[in-house]
Amino acid sequence: MTSALASQLQVVAASRPQEERLRGKASLLYDIREAADIDLQTIYSVGLQGFNELTRLDGRFEQYSKSLFSRAGSEQNRELMDREANAKLDQQIEGYLRLLSGYYLNPAATKTLEYLIRRYKIHVHNVDAAVTCALPYHSTPEFVKLVQLCNLENTSFYWLKGVKETGAAPPRDRLVQRCLRDMAFFSFVSDTAATAASQKGVPGSASSFYAVLLTETIAEMKKVESSVVPRLLPYLEAGLAPAASAEQYAGALMVGVQLSVSASLALPLTEALLEGVAKGARAPLHAQALQALLAICGSQRIRDLPSRAFKHLVKMPDLPSRVADMCGKYQAESLVVPLVRALAQSATQHANYERVLGGVVNEVKLSDLAVRALVQELVTLGSGSGVDSAAATPAGAEHGREVAARSIRMVDVKHPLACSAAVDHVLGEAARRMATKDGEGNEEGKAAADFLREALAGSAAGPLPGHAASLGAALDHPQAGLREAALRELRNSGAASKVMSGGARKSSNAPPAPGIISGALLRRVTDDVPRIASLAAALPGLRVAVGDDEALFAAAVERLRVASAHFVGKNETAELERGVAKRLVKLACGTLALPFPRAKDGEGVEVDREESDSEAEESDSEADPDDKPAVEDVRGALGNLAGRAAGLALGHAVFSPATRAVARATIAAAKRNLHPSLAELRTDAFDEALAKAQDAAGAASPEPAKGKKGKKASTDATKAEDTAALKEARARSDAAANTVVIGAVAKGIAAGVDAWGEGELTLWALEAWRDGSPGARANLLLAMRDAVAMDADGSVREALWAVLRDSWTEGGAADFSEGAAEENLEEPVTAEVARAIARNNPRVTPPLARAALHRLMQTINGKRNGKKTVGVTSSGASAGVLDEAFARMSIADGAAGKGAFAASFDALLGAVERGGGSSVGFLATRAASDPGGDPGGSTEIPRTALELLATRGGQTGVESQKINSSVLAVLTVACTASKPAVRAAAANAIVALAPKGAGSKKAPPTHAVWRCLKDAAADVGSVTKSVDAGAALCDALAAGFAAAGSKDESDVALREILAPLASLGISDGVGFSGGDAIEPRLGAYGGRRLVAALKGVGSDASKAEALAPALRWCLSRGEGEGDAAELAVEIIETFTVDYAKSISGATSGESWRVFASALVAPSPAPARVAAICRATPDFVDSLPAARRGELLRVLFTAVGTDADAGARAAARDAIDALKLLADDIVSLVRAAAAAATTTTAASPSTKRSKVSAQKAGRDADGFDAVAAAVAALEVVGWKSPGDVVSRADLAGPCQELLASLLDAAAAAA
């Protein structure tokens, strides 16, 4: 059993330093055993060297040169020194280590620590100081090595023994957790941080480390205990002191803010903290200081800034701009509100305070709450209700009133809306105090109101006389009477110009910035109370005050819409709404149509005619003063809204019993608008015509019967008759006036490009339609309908069609919803229609759109010559309109029109005839159109065209043989349609159009085809599934060509039927989709259908020759057009064995050249594949020798070089099926040898000779002879010997080719 003495000896041995146990020396620079061999003098030299380096970096180290790093000190042994000497030494060492902490990672610092460990054994006697020195670098290997050297027993860092054992650096969160669990260690950290913050000079990393450590520790505390705060106060006091460095101050800010956020502090401590932050603020941490103040004020709910903190804060340079920056990034009310309150309270104490207050007001975007607090304090100061000692005298009170007035006016200028709301709040509070009948509160309320009235005279924020609300707030008050009173105040007060004026202008013509009450004025323009809306619309300077013409125009249009729905009738509401409408049309159609008024003499307020505010003006009296308006302020330029204003005028210039006064006001306003559409309204002729139309009612009014005094003047029946006659006369007058107005607008619309500009009429018409009410749209259609007859340059037709197309199914010509008015295409404006227009009935526009469409079709390709319309040659634009119009009308008529477009179809076909085209050709072309190309994918276009063709063709008799055959082709295509309705229509057309005398011997060959198709029409057009319509068509065509006569006659009939398709290659499609086509045209779709229908009918050779031009056209379209490629494939199918047999001799026609071009690129890949597939053994064997060789050469080359895999595969399959002759290969080999010989003969010494040699190697058809020969020989190589006849004959030509190639190579070398 171990004795007690032995146990004690073991404890003493364990407490010995590691180096002693291992018989070494403690060292940071060396290994323990290695350090044992280095003497003290060497270590001293190393330490002195490091100390000198540190002294050069920081002069504060010099103070330790004699005490710690002197030669005498190096010879001291502290174990032999007494306690007092050791205490002094410890003090020196601890001071040095505190200073060294900022340079701990510097190699020079490690050298000095090496000396202190060896000489003074700081790792044993000064462990706390040593570890504290290195603690800011706790995550570094240098810290770990120092801890491993230290004897941690009985020290503050005993808990680091794990680091000593494992060598793992402790993370900061472990230090934070240690602070939370060990208040002693937390106190140690706080004291160390305070000591570091008290140091002068460069603080190094220690200051920031302790700040972060303390901040994170406080943040981790669930509850900040009362014992924590006193431990932090020394650090906060030292760090926030003006003498502290910027880094120390920043660290104290972090800790202080975190403390205020985490704990509820006592008021004295909060005030001291605010004072410390404000007093210690310095560059470059002014922004951070303000943020800290914001956080403290927000977390501690500070209402009033402490006076001492405020005085230091106001001294901060550029305080207003810094506060403005802070407000732009954060919600800063918790600091700004106390700040502005303090500034307002102290504004009379020093000029600097008033200056700073002005800067804050001007530069900072103050919140509504801040403005309210500021205004309350300023009112208190200005009214004298909260006078301080400085303002106790009359002079002081007057000074305070002046300062408050200047400041509150500044607030009103920079923050008008918030100031108005604040004044409204102050007045409301004053009114409530006065309602309590408290004498003192009553006096204070009156004083506040008097001060505000004086200080804010002429401002929207000023009190509204007689009301406890500001002028700006009254404009949006829920009570209508208060809103009306505010508008009257703006209208009548002498200061209205100041309130209504906007901000600065960019130029004299540009609008100013929106006025301070622009939003409220816009809302009053749309007010639902008629009197208020009327007052707002007629307010002088309204346009300038709003500063946004677009917004004002939109508000006027919105309120006009409401008024239009309510001013029908004779009740009081209708009278008031008519008054609103009159003022709004004057504003929107007249004032806003002009350029923005120029600024004159610094005034931005628009000069406008003042209007009476009497009841009479808002009535709808027939003697309205606007009956004879004067044209005001014609300025010779268009405003930005002139076009929209003109469109709006169209909707309100309608005379009816309920709208006469509004119409007169609209016309008067429109006279000010210089828009081209309204030009005629400014003429004397218009005034005379309108006056004459309006006088018609008075002239036709019956004179009332006179009776004796005291008796009735007439019987009741007579009165009723007089009233009815008067109404009828007024109705005639209204109709005549509307006719005059529409006619005048029509003349303006037809003024031409010179007046409008290129394309401007179309843009205006579309905008007017899209923005307009149903009434405006109706009048626009009527005006353009009249104008199109006066169109000289086509601009009206273009614009009208754009409107009709844009509105086609929604309120336009194709809208057949129930409730549409009865239609009269020639005279669309009936009394019922006029009433519907006046009432903005949306069902009035569809029939008017159809009437306008009918008139458009009547005038296209025509020109007025006196009372007649003469035709003009169709243009591309008019042809496009006819095409699209026909398509749209066909679809709409088939869907719901039920014949509503019949007259318009006739007019359209008449336009085609006037333009030099043929209605039959036009209809036939569309009858063969692709149903998939219709809008919506319907089949109504071909069906409608066929029905019209049956009627139209019957009328003309189809006497032209050429057109007769083309129509037959079109009808054949239509008979192949997948839709039964189209087939039925085609069959009916065949019956109707079949030429007479088709059975006579003198009849053309195509008549036989007509006859057979007519006989089979019932089956061809059958809509039942029991009848195969396709088979019936093919049988009828076969029978017709058989009945045509001899082969030559059959070929003639075939060529005539294929003529519309053959013309593709001649005209390249010109006229196919145009409205001026004389002959029918077939597109790719129709051509494909026709060729497929004629498959097996007639001679393939004749078809191939006839379709060669069409095939060339298809091949020229390239890869991008699938329809053309499909047609090419269908045509290539006609190149059969019979066609190959028809080629005689060495010559070939156009058809062979086109077929040969289909075999190679750049023809579309599908066409190449189809052409190669034609090369069957029978086809190739039927060709003449020259054509056979040409085809084989293409096939040989295609096997390896064609870019399309399908074409290469088809070529390989074709060659596999062929039995080749040696002569087929020999000709290619000998041609290649000749080309190689030519290359050898040419001189290769220059680039030019090389190019010549290359060109010589190509034959006449452009194929590389050598490449063709090589391709042919490759084919011979993989074909079986039995598939090449006389294979042995190839040896000699191949040897010749090899010799020629060797010679060419030698010559090239």
PDB file of C-alpha atoms in Angstrom, residues 185-294:
ATOM      1  CA  PHE A 185     -14.442  33.678 -16.665  1.00  0.00           C
ATOM      2  CA  PHE A 186     -17.018  36.155 -18.036  1.00  0.00           C
ATOM      3  CA  SER A 187     -15.803  38.699 -15.470  1.00  0.00           C
ATOM      4  CA  PHE A 188     -12.226  37.941 -16.484  1.00  0.00           C
ATOM      5  CA  VAL A 189     -13.092  38.535 -20.150  1.00  0.00           C
ATOM      6  CA  SER A 190     -14.954  41.764 -19.329  1.00  0.00           C
ATOM      7  CA  ASP A 191     -12.061  43.067 -17.242  1.00  0.00           C
ATOM      8  CA  THR A 192      -9.552  42.116 -19.895  1.00  0.00           C
ATOM      9  CA  ALA A 193     -11.683  43.791 -22.547  1.00  0.00           C
ATOM     10  CA  ALA A 194     -11.910  46.937 -20.413  1.00  0.00           C
ATOM     11  CA  THR A 195      -8.150  46.934 -19.938  1.00  0.00           C
ATOM     12  CA  ALA A 196      -7.628  46.470 -23.694  1.00  0.00           C
ATOM     13  CA  ALA A 197     -10.073  49.284 -24.414  1.00  0.00           C
ATOM     14  CA  SER A 198      -8.194  51.565 -22.058  1.00  0.00           C
ATOM     15  CA  GLN A 199      -4.881  51.089 -23.847  1.00  0.00           C
ATOM     16  CA  LYS A 200      -3.636  53.894 -26.012  1.00  0.00           C
ATOM     17  CA  GLY A 201      -2.178  53.355 -29.407  1.00  0.00           C
ATOM     18  CA  VAL A 202      -2.951  50.622 -31.887  1.00  0.00           C
ATOM     19  CA  PRO A 203      -5.275  48.113 -30.141  1.00  0.00           C
ATOM     20  CA  GLY A 204      -4.503  45.184 -32.415  1.00  0.00           C
ATOM     21  CA  SER A 205      -6.778  42.166 -32.674  1.00  0.00           C
ATOM     22  CA  ALA A 206      -7.519  41.921 -28.955  1.00  0.00           C
ATOM     23  CA  SER A 207     -10.087  44.737 -28.963  1.00  0.00           C
ATOM     24  CA  SER A 208     -12.177  43.286 -31.793  1.00  0.00           C
ATOM     25  CA  PHE A 209     -11.889  39.755 -30.361  1.00  0.00           C
ATOM     26  CA  TYR A 210     -13.223  40.703 -26.954  1.00  0.00           C
ATOM     27  CA  ALA A 211     -15.987  42.818 -28.503  1.00  0.00           C
ATOM     28  CA  VAL A 212     -17.172  39.913 -30.629  1.00  0.00           C
ATOM     29  CA  LEU A 213     -16.859  37.453 -27.748  1.00  0.00           C
ATOM     30  CA  LEU A 214     -18.883  39.640 -25.403  1.00  0.00           C
ATOM     31  CA  THR A 215     -21.488  40.395 -28.068  1.00  0.00           C
ATOM     32  CA  GLU A 216     -22.030  36.734 -28.891  1.00  0.00           C
ATOM     33  CA  THR A 217     -22.170  35.840 -25.223  1.00  0.00           C
ATOM     34  CA  ILE A 218     -24.873  38.429 -24.524  1.00  0.00           C
ATOM     35  CA  ALA A 219     -26.799  37.294 -27.582  1.00  0.00           C
ATOM     36  CA  GLU A 220     -26.748  33.694 -26.327  1.00  0.00           C
ATOM     37  CA  MET A 221     -28.079  34.625 -22.905  1.00  0.00           C
ATOM     38  CA  LYS A 222     -31.712  33.649 -22.512  1.00  0.00           C
ATOM     39  CA  LYS A 223     -32.067  36.373 -19.936  1.00  0.00           C
ATOM     40  CA  VAL A 224     -29.521  39.015 -19.085  1.00  0.00           C
ATOM     41  CA  GLU A 225     -29.141  38.885 -15.336  1.00  0.00           C
ATOM     42  CA  SER A 226     -28.691  42.051 -13.319  1.00  0.00           C
ATOM     43  CA  SER A 227     -25.187  40.958 -12.373  1.00  0.00           C
ATOM     44  CA  VAL A 228     -24.059  41.024 -15.999  1.00  0.00           C
ATOM     45  CA  VAL A 229     -24.550  44.731 -16.586  1.00  0.00           C
ATOM     46  CA  PRO A 230     -22.116  45.995 -13.923  1.00  0.00           C
ATOM     47  CA  ARG A 231     -19.420  43.714 -15.310  1.00  0.00           C
ATOM     48  CA  LEU A 232     -19.795  45.363 -18.738  1.00  0.00           C
ATOM     49  CA  LEU A 233     -19.924  48.972 -17.627  1.00  0.00           C
ATOM     50  CA  PRO A 234     -16.129  49.474 -17.332  1.00  0.00           C
ATOM     51  CA  TYR A 235     -15.650  48.158 -20.845  1.00  0.00           C
ATOM     52  CA  LEU A 236     -18.463  50.312 -22.279  1.00  0.00           C
ATOM     53  CA  GLU A 237     -17.192  53.399 -20.482  1.00  0.00           C
ATOM     54  CA  ALA A 238     -13.663  52.888 -21.755  1.00  0.00           C
ATOM     55  CA  GLY A 239     -14.680  51.952 -25.297  1.00  0.00           C
ATOM     56  CA  LEU A 240     -17.163  54.801 -25.789  1.00  0.00           C
ATOM     57  CA  ALA A 241     -14.820  57.413 -24.382  1.00  0.00           C
ATOM     58  CA  PRO A 242     -13.611  60.045 -26.860  1.00  0.00           C
ATOM     59  CA  ALA A 243     -10.020  58.965 -26.143  1.00  0.00           C
ATOM     60  CA  ALA A 244     -10.661  55.415 -27.341  1.00  0.00           C
ATOM     61  CA  SER A 245      -9.551  54.416 -30.800  1.00  0.00           C
ATOM     62  CA  ALA A 246     -12.019  53.893 -33.652  1.00  0.00           C
ATOM     63  CA  GLU A 247     -11.655  50.126 -33.345  1.00  0.00           C
ATOM     64  CA  GLN A 248     -12.269  50.204 -29.619  1.00  0.00           C
ATOM     65  CA  TYR A 249     -15.268  52.488 -30.138  1.00  0.00           C
ATOM     66  CA  ALA A 250     -16.707  50.139 -32.788  1.00  0.00           C
ATOM     67  CA  GLY A 251     -16.377  47.192 -30.428  1.00  0.00           C
ATOM     68  CA  ALA A 252     -18.112  49.078 -27.632  1.00  0.00           C
ATOM     69  CA  LEU A 253     -20.935  49.965 -30.064  1.00  0.00           C
ATOM     70  CA  MET A 254     -21.454  46.282 -30.806  1.00  0.00           C
ATOM     71  CA  VAL A 255     -21.583  45.323 -27.140  1.00  0.00           C
ATOM     72  CA  GLY A 256     -23.776  48.262 -26.174  1.00  0.00           C
ATOM     73  CA  VAL A 257     -26.308  47.640 -28.927  1.00  0.00           C
ATOM     74  CA  GLN A 258     -26.493  43.940 -28.156  1.00  0.00           C
ATOM     75  CA  LEU A 259     -26.990  44.714 -24.484  1.00  0.00           C
ATOM     76  CA  SER A 260     -29.821  47.157 -25.216  1.00  0.00           C
ATOM     77  CA  VAL A 261     -31.505  44.689 -27.532  1.00  0.00           C
ATOM     78  CA  SER A 262     -31.234  41.808 -25.081  1.00  0.00           C
ATOM     79  CA  ALA A 263     -32.168  43.568 -21.823  1.00  0.00           C
ATOM     80  CA  SER A 264     -34.479  46.241 -20.543  1.00  0.00           C
ATOM     81  CA  LEU A 265     -32.121  48.844 -19.095  1.00  0.00           C
ATOM     82  CA  ALA A 266     -32.775  51.380 -16.407  1.00  0.00           C
ATOM     83  CA  LEU A 267     -33.427  54.871 -17.737  1.00  0.00           C
ATOM     84  CA  PRO A 268     -30.216  56.397 -16.276  1.00  0.00           C
ATOM     85  CA  LEU A 269     -28.146  53.649 -17.851  1.00  0.00           C
ATOM     86  CA  THR A 270     -29.942  54.084 -21.197  1.00  0.00           C
ATOM     87  CA  GLU A 271     -29.355  57.835 -21.122  1.00  0.00           C
ATOM     88  CA  ALA A 272     -25.688  57.281 -20.236  1.00  0.00           C
ATOM     89  CA  LEU A 273     -25.348  54.795 -23.079  1.00  0.00           C
ATOM     90  CA  LEU A 274     -26.973  57.211 -25.557  1.00  0.00           C
ATOM     91  CA  GLU A 275     -24.716  59.985 -24.352  1.00  0.00           C
ATOM     92  CA  GLY A 276     -21.627  57.806 -24.667  1.00  0.00           C
ATOM     93  CA  VAL A 277     -22.508  56.770 -28.217  1.00  0.00           C
ATOM     94  CA  ALA A 278     -23.267  60.342 -29.303  1.00  0.00           C
ATOM     95  CA  LYS A 279     -20.251  61.834 -27.534  1.00  0.00           C
ATOM     96  CA  GLY A 280     -17.781  59.262 -28.794  1.00  0.00           C
ATOM     97  CA  ALA A 281     -18.899  59.344 -32.441  1.00  0.00           C
ATOM     98  CA  ARG A 282     -15.989  60.004 -34.749  1.00  0.00           C
ATOM     99  CA  ALA A 283     -14.979  59.472 -38.373  1.00  0.00           C
ATOM    100  CA  PRO A 284     -15.312  57.086 -40.067  1.00  0.00           C
ATOM    101  CA  LEU A 285     -17.947  55.614 -37.735  1.00  0.00           C
ATOM    102  CA  HIS A 286     -20.614  58.323 -37.845  1.00  0.00           C
ATOM    103  CA  ALA A 287     -23.036  56.094 -39.753  1.00  0.00           C
ATOM    104  CA  GLN A 288     -22.431  53.222 -37.312  1.00  0.00           C
ATOM    105  CA  ALA A 289     -22.994  55.566 -34.378  1.00  0.00           C
ATOM    106  CA  LEU A 290     -26.355  56.636 -35.799  1.00  0.00           C
ATOM    107  CA  GLN A 291     -27.315  53.008 -36.342  1.00  0.00           C
ATOM    108  CA  ALA A 292     -26.403  52.232 -32.735  1.00  0.00           C
ATOM    109  CA  LEU A 293     -28.523  55.153 -31.523  1.00  0.00           C
ATOM    110  CA  LEU A 294     -31.379  53.878 -33.689  1.00  0.00           C
TER     111      LEU A 294
END
